[in-house]
Tab-separated table of C-alpha atoms in Angstrom:
chain	number	residue	atom	x	y	z
A	279	MET	CA	56.937	-10.559	-34.376
A	280	PRO	CA	54.266	-8.043	-33.320
A	281	LEU	CA	54.821	-4.325	-33.676
A	282	PRO	CA	56.161	-2.514	-30.581
A	283	ALA	CA	53.588	-1.497	-27.998
A	284	GLN	CA	54.807	2.105	-27.830
A	285	ASN	CA	54.947	4.274	-30.919
A	286	LEU	CA	57.793	6.700	-30.197
A	287	TYR	CA	57.270	8.413	-33.540
A	288	ARG	CA	54.010	9.886	-32.272
A	289	SER	CA	55.143	10.689	-28.741
A	290	GLU	CA	58.256	12.703	-29.577
A	291	PRO	CA	58.198	16.431	-30.490
A	292	VAL	CA	57.703	17.301	-34.139
A	293	GLY	CA	60.897	17.885	-36.139
A	294	ASP	CA	61.641	21.551	-36.802
A	295	ASN	CA	62.517	21.112	-40.505
A	296	PRO	CA	61.628	18.671	-43.323
A	297	ALA	CA	64.897	16.735	-42.987
A	298	ALA	CA	64.180	16.189	-39.288
A	299	ARG	CA	60.658	14.970	-40.105
A	300	LEU	CA	62.038	12.651	-42.765
A	301	LEU	CA	64.677	11.375	-40.351
A	302	ALA	CA	62.017	10.621	-37.735
A	303	PHE	CA	60.088	8.522	-40.252
A	304	VAL	CA	63.237	6.747	-41.500
A	305	GLN	CA	64.296	5.843	-37.972
A	306	ALA	CA	60.819	4.658	-37.020
A	307	PHE	CA	60.523	2.487	-40.117
A	308	ARG	CA	63.981	0.980	-39.715
A	309	ALA	CA	63.107	0.117	-36.096
A	310	ILE	CA	60.183	-2.075	-37.182
A	311	PRO	CA	61.156	-5.637	-36.189
A	312	GLY	CA	61.652	-8.192	-38.944
A	313	PRO	CA	59.102	-11.004	-39.447
A	314	ARG	CA	59.790	-14.303	-37.681
A	315	ASP	CA	56.916	-16.319	-39.094
A	316	ALA	CA	54.531	-16.574	-42.038
A	317	ASN	CA	52.405	-13.683	-40.716
A	318	ARG	CA	54.807	-11.043	-41.935
A	319	THR	CA	54.296	-7.347	-41.312
A	320	THR	CA	53.621	-5.524	-44.576
A	321	VAL	CA	54.801	-2.070	-45.532
A	322	GLY	CA	51.213	-0.829	-45.236
A	323	GLU	CA	50.857	-2.252	-41.734
A	324	ALA	CA	54.156	-0.694	-40.677
A	325	ILE	CA	53.169	2.702	-42.100
A	326	GLY	CA	49.761	2.453	-40.441
A	327	TYR	CA	51.443	1.778	-37.118
A	328	ILE	CA	54.019	4.567	-37.448
A	329	LEU	CA	51.499	7.183	-38.590
A	330	GLU	CA	48.611	5.807	-36.521
A	331	ALA	CA	46.577	5.595	-39.722
A	332	ASP	CA	43.462	3.453	-40.169
A	333	LEU	CA	44.438	0.774	-42.705
A	334	SER	CA	40.799	0.430	-43.763
A	335	LEU	CA	40.919	4.043	-44.995
A	336	ARG	CA	43.268	3.404	-47.882
A	337	ALA	CA	42.876	6.896	-49.336
A	338	ASP	CA	43.999	8.492	-46.052
A	339	LEU	CA	46.995	6.164	-45.893
A	340	HIS	CA	48.028	7.071	-49.442
A	341	ARG	CA	47.605	10.767	-48.620
A	342	GLU	CA	50.065	10.497	-45.730
A	343	VAL	CA	52.454	8.432	-47.852
A	344	ALA	CA	52.408	11.256	-50.421
A	345	LEU	CA	53.438	13.686	-47.662
A	346	ILE	CA	56.367	11.441	-46.723
A	347	VAL	CA	57.521	11.128	-50.332
A	348	ASP	CA	57.528	14.932	-50.667
A	349	LEU	CA	59.845	15.495	-47.676
A	350	PRO	CA	63.142	15.109	-49.596
A	351	ARG	CA	62.021	17.833	-52.024
A	352	GLN	CA	61.133	20.117	-49.097
A	353	ALA	CA	64.500	19.440	-47.469
A	354	ARG	CA	66.399	20.224	-50.680
A	355	SER	CA	64.456	23.463	-51.021
A	356	ALA	CA	65.350	24.453	-47.439
A	357	ILE	CA	69.030	23.701	-48.121
A	358	GLU	CA	69.032	25.776	-51.302
A	359	GLN	CA	67.698	28.770	-49.362
A	360	ARG	CA	70.723	28.741	-47.002
A	361	PRO	CA	73.715	27.905	-49.226
A	362	GLU	CA	76.055	29.991	-47.071
A	363	ALA	CA	75.386	27.789	-44.024
A	364	ILE	CA	74.498	24.341	-45.376
A	365	PRO	CA	76.766	22.449	-47.802
A	366	PRO	CA	74.870	21.826	-51.053
A	367	ARG	CA	76.118	18.235	-51.099
A	368	PHE	CA	73.365	17.378	-48.636
A	369	ALA	CA	70.805	18.152	-51.327
A	370	HIS	CA	72.418	15.450	-53.458
A	371	GLU	CA	72.720	12.943	-50.629
A	372	LEU	CA	68.989	13.229	-50.008
A	373	GLN	CA	68.571	11.496	-53.372
A	374	ALA	CA	69.554	8.169	-51.791
A	375	VAL	CA	66.747	8.509	-49.251
A	376	GLU	CA	64.317	9.590	-51.957
A	377	ASN	CA	65.213	6.489	-54.005
A	378	TRP	CA	64.691	4.328	-50.926
A	379	LEU	CA	61.193	5.735	-50.428
A	380	ARG	CA	60.092	4.142	-53.692
A	381	PHE	CA	59.230	1.014	-51.714
A	382	LEU	CA	56.113	2.916	-50.572
A	383	ASN	CA	54.630	2.221	-53.997
A	384	ASN	CA	53.895	-1.330	-52.815
A	385	LEU	CA	52.208	-1.285	-49.421
A	386	ASP	CA	51.517	-5.027	-49.520
A	387	GLN	CA	55.143	-6.189	-49.660
A	388	PRO	CA	56.918	-7.358	-46.471
A	389	CYS	CA	58.463	-4.386	-44.685
A	390	VAL	CA	61.619	-6.186	-43.573
A	391	GLY	CA	63.345	-5.772	-46.964
A	392	PRO	CA	62.953	-1.984	-47.240
A	393	ALA	CA	63.620	-1.567	-43.526
A	394	ARG	CA	67.064	-3.130	-43.915
A	395	SER	CA	67.937	-1.718	-47.341
A	396	LEU	CA	68.858	1.900	-46.528
A	397	ALA	CA	72.583	2.323	-45.988
A	398	ASP	CA	73.739	3.597	-42.603
A	399	ASP	CA	75.811	6.269	-44.367
A	400	ALA	CA	72.655	7.713	-45.939
A	401	VAL	CA	71.001	7.889	-42.522
A	402	LYS	CA	74.065	9.600	-41.033
A	403	ALA	CA	74.019	12.170	-43.839
A	404	LEU	CA	70.322	12.762	-43.183
A	405	GLU	CA	71.046	13.242	-39.470
A	406	MET	CA	73.707	15.863	-40.256
A	407	CYS	CA	71.386	17.575	-42.711
A	408	ALA	CA	68.604	17.715	-40.117
A	409	GLU	CA	70.988	19.177	-37.518
A	410	LEU	CA	72.305	21.843	-39.882
A	411	LEU	CA	68.811	22.861	-40.969
A	412	SER	CA	67.712	22.974	-37.350
A	413	LEU	CA	70.588	25.336	-36.545
A	414	ASN	CA	70.434	27.517	-39.664
A	415	ALA	CA	66.876	27.276	-41.010
A	416	PRO	CA	64.611	26.155	-38.170
A	417	GLU	CA	60.845	26.150	-38.429
A	418	GLN	CA	58.452	26.928	-35.638
A	419	VAL	CA	57.268	23.626	-34.197
A	420	ALA	CA	54.388	22.390	-32.096
A	421	THR	CA	54.475	19.512	-29.650
A	422	PRO	CA	52.041	16.591	-30.000
A	423	ASP	CA	50.230	17.879	-26.893
A	424	VAL	CA	49.610	21.289	-28.494
A	425	LEU	CA	48.345	19.655	-31.672
A	426	GLN	CA	46.006	17.407	-29.703
A	427	VAL	CA	44.542	20.352	-27.761
A	428	LEU	CA	43.861	22.191	-31.026
A	429	ARG	CA	42.296	19.077	-32.506
A	430	ASP	CA	40.055	18.545	-29.459
A	431	ASP	CA	38.988	22.201	-29.524
A	432	ALA	CA	38.046	21.914	-33.203
A	433	ASN	CA	35.868	18.891	-32.484
A	434	ASP	CA	34.205	20.734	-29.593
A	435	LEU	CA	33.463	23.689	-31.863
A	436	ILE	CA	31.963	21.399	-34.494
A	437	GLU	CA	29.609	19.864	-31.931
A	438	GLN	CA	28.570	23.284	-30.630
A	439	VAL	CA	28.023	24.797	-34.079
A	440	LEU	CA	25.859	21.871	-35.148
A	441	ALA	CA	23.789	22.084	-31.943
A	442	THR	CA	23.230	25.849	-32.089
A	443	GLY	CA	20.707	26.017	-34.907
A	444	LEU	CA	22.639	28.348	-37.201
A	445	HIS	CA	21.577	28.919	-40.784
A	446	PRO	CA	22.492	25.655	-42.569
A	447	ASP	CA	24.763	27.385	-45.096
A	448	LEU	CA	26.813	29.113	-42.396
A	449	ALA	CA	26.933	26.005	-40.209
A	450	THR	CA	28.167	23.952	-43.176
A	451	LEU	CA	30.820	26.547	-44.015
A	452	LEU	CA	32.172	26.651	-40.454
A	453	VAL	CA	32.079	22.888	-39.933
A	454	ASP	CA	33.678	22.104	-43.293
A	455	HIS	CA	36.615	24.402	-42.568
A	456	LEU	CA	37.032	23.004	-39.061
A	457	HIS	CA	37.223	19.525	-40.587
A	458	LEU	CA	39.899	20.764	-43.005
A	459	ILE	CA	41.867	22.144	-40.075
A	460	ILE	CA	41.619	18.825	-38.224
A	461	LYS	CA	43.032	17.051	-41.261
A	462	ALA	CA	45.832	19.645	-41.455
A	463	LEU	CA	46.670	19.095	-37.778
A	464	ASP	CA	46.854	15.369	-38.460
A	465	ASP	CA	49.326	16.097	-41.280
A	466	TYR	CA	51.465	18.449	-39.171
A	467	ARG	CA	54.023	15.831	-38.136
A	468	LEU	CA	54.880	15.292	-41.793
A	469	SER	CA	54.094	18.617	-43.438
A	470	GLY	CA	54.994	21.022	-40.643
A	471	ALA	CA	53.025	24.245	-40.762
A	472	GLN	CA	52.445	23.987	-44.509
A	473	ALA	CA	49.082	22.247	-44.174
A	474	THR	CA	47.817	24.321	-41.232
A	475	ARG	CA	48.832	27.514	-43.052
A	476	ALA	CA	46.769	26.561	-46.094
A	477	ALA	CA	43.765	25.446	-44.026
A	478	SER	CA	43.724	28.571	-41.851
A	479	ASP	CA	44.104	30.848	-44.886
A	480	GLN	CA	41.120	29.160	-46.532
A	481	ALA	CA	39.036	29.482	-43.365
A	482	PHE	CA	39.909	33.163	-42.907
A	483	GLY	CA	38.970	33.856	-46.520
A	484	ALA	CA	35.694	31.926	-46.425
A	485	ILE	CA	34.465	33.535	-43.185
A	486	GLY	CA	35.570	36.973	-44.338
A	487	ARG	CA	33.704	36.619	-47.638
A	488	ALA	CA	30.539	35.408	-45.881
A	489	ARG	CA	30.600	38.475	-43.634
A	490	ALA	CA	31.373	40.898	-46.459
A	491	MET	CA	28.447	39.517	-48.471
A	492	GLY	CA	25.997	39.885	-45.578
A	493	GLN	CA	25.552	36.140	-45.125
A	494	VAL	CA	26.110	36.210	-41.339
A	495	ASP	CA	23.224	37.239	-39.074
A	496	GLU	CA	23.529	38.316	-35.432
A	497	LYS	CA	23.450	34.754	-34.111
A	498	GLY	CA	25.885	33.573	-36.736
A	499	ALA	CA	28.228	36.468	-35.952
A	500	LYS	CA	28.879	35.109	-32.461
A	501	TRP	CA	29.831	31.673	-33.726
A	502	SER	CA	31.780	32.895	-36.727
A	503	ASP	CA	33.789	35.045	-34.291
A	504	MET	CA	34.511	32.013	-32.108
A	505	VAL	CA	35.638	29.967	-35.093
A	506	TRP	CA	37.649	32.956	-36.371
A	507	GLN	CA	39.517	33.234	-33.075
A	508	TYR	CA	40.188	29.488	-33.104
A	509	VAL	CA	41.522	29.677	-36.667
A	510	GLY	CA	43.866	32.432	-35.470
A	511	ARG	CA	45.349	30.001	-32.950
A	512	VAL	CA	45.937	27.451	-35.708
A	513	ALA	CA	47.413	30.128	-37.983
A	514	ASN	CA	49.966	30.944	-35.288
A	515	LEU	CA	51.515	27.500	-35.853
A	516	ALA	CA	52.600	28.811	-39.254
A	517	VAL	CA	54.081	32.096	-38.032
A	518	ILE	CA	57.885	32.026	-38.015
A	519	GLY	CA	59.765	34.955	-36.470
A	520	GLN	CA	56.659	37.151	-36.434
A	521	ALA	CA	54.136	38.272	-33.868
A	522	ALA	CA	50.874	36.348	-33.612
A	523	ILE	CA	48.515	37.000	-36.488
A	524	ASP	CA	46.174	39.933	-35.851
A	525	ALA	CA	42.836	38.476	-36.899
A	526	GLY	CA	41.208	41.901	-36.977
A	527	HIS	CA	43.807	43.206	-39.405
A	528	VAL	CA	43.432	40.173	-41.669
A	529	LEU	CA	39.667	40.462	-41.726
A	530	GLY	CA	39.917	44.189	-42.362
A	531	GLN	CA	42.009	43.434	-45.418
A	532	LEU	CA	39.131	41.264	-46.625
A	533	GLY	CA	36.785	44.238	-46.409
A	534	ALA	CA	34.631	43.199	-43.451
A	535	PRO	CA	35.270	44.394	-39.871
A	536	PRO	CA	35.235	41.607	-37.280
A	537	HIS	CA	32.263	41.366	-34.967
A	538	ALA	CA	34.482	40.765	-31.952
A	539	GLN	CA	38.138	41.094	-31.122
């Protein structure tokens, strides 16, 4: 049986905590139809469909699988931070889901076995855990549309930076960090703001150091400012219960005043 034409996993809003993200993956994988003929869907093919990953890029597929496998640990950590509101038993019940995820070690096996092997009770416990975390320890979330806009803007900036004739070292620095941000945006559905936080921090630091060391000329200042402002938008995905990041303040802390606010 072919995979469904519509991938609901990608079209729905991102879960606002790691248990919700794990639940979304579990539900999507369990919804994969079982094979009806010799051309059986493999675990790798199912994962590629759910995550919209290119199966020919095996390293990228394994990277996203690693993010999935880490979700139970993230969920347990979130539970432990709110013991007064979330029963600790949910941290233990996540172990059943974590054990189930071991099937991801063999991407070439038929997916129908793992898809049917997780007990309904474990899924119900995961649903309750996701709801409690959403109520008591929610994360700021971004919709797929917001993520796509940010991704498109990063690609536009890359094209413009490469066409502007900047000093090669500065152009490489800006483009490399924009590529890292694109990868972080692609990971957002699984990692939440964790990946975008790390990528934006690295970009802020790299641009700030280049300015402080006098490596940015007048022409480069304009484009480093544009990338800086874009990185600030990405950084805001990681801000929970705070005002938007003040890029000027951050850069000032790095010892180099921004060229533009």
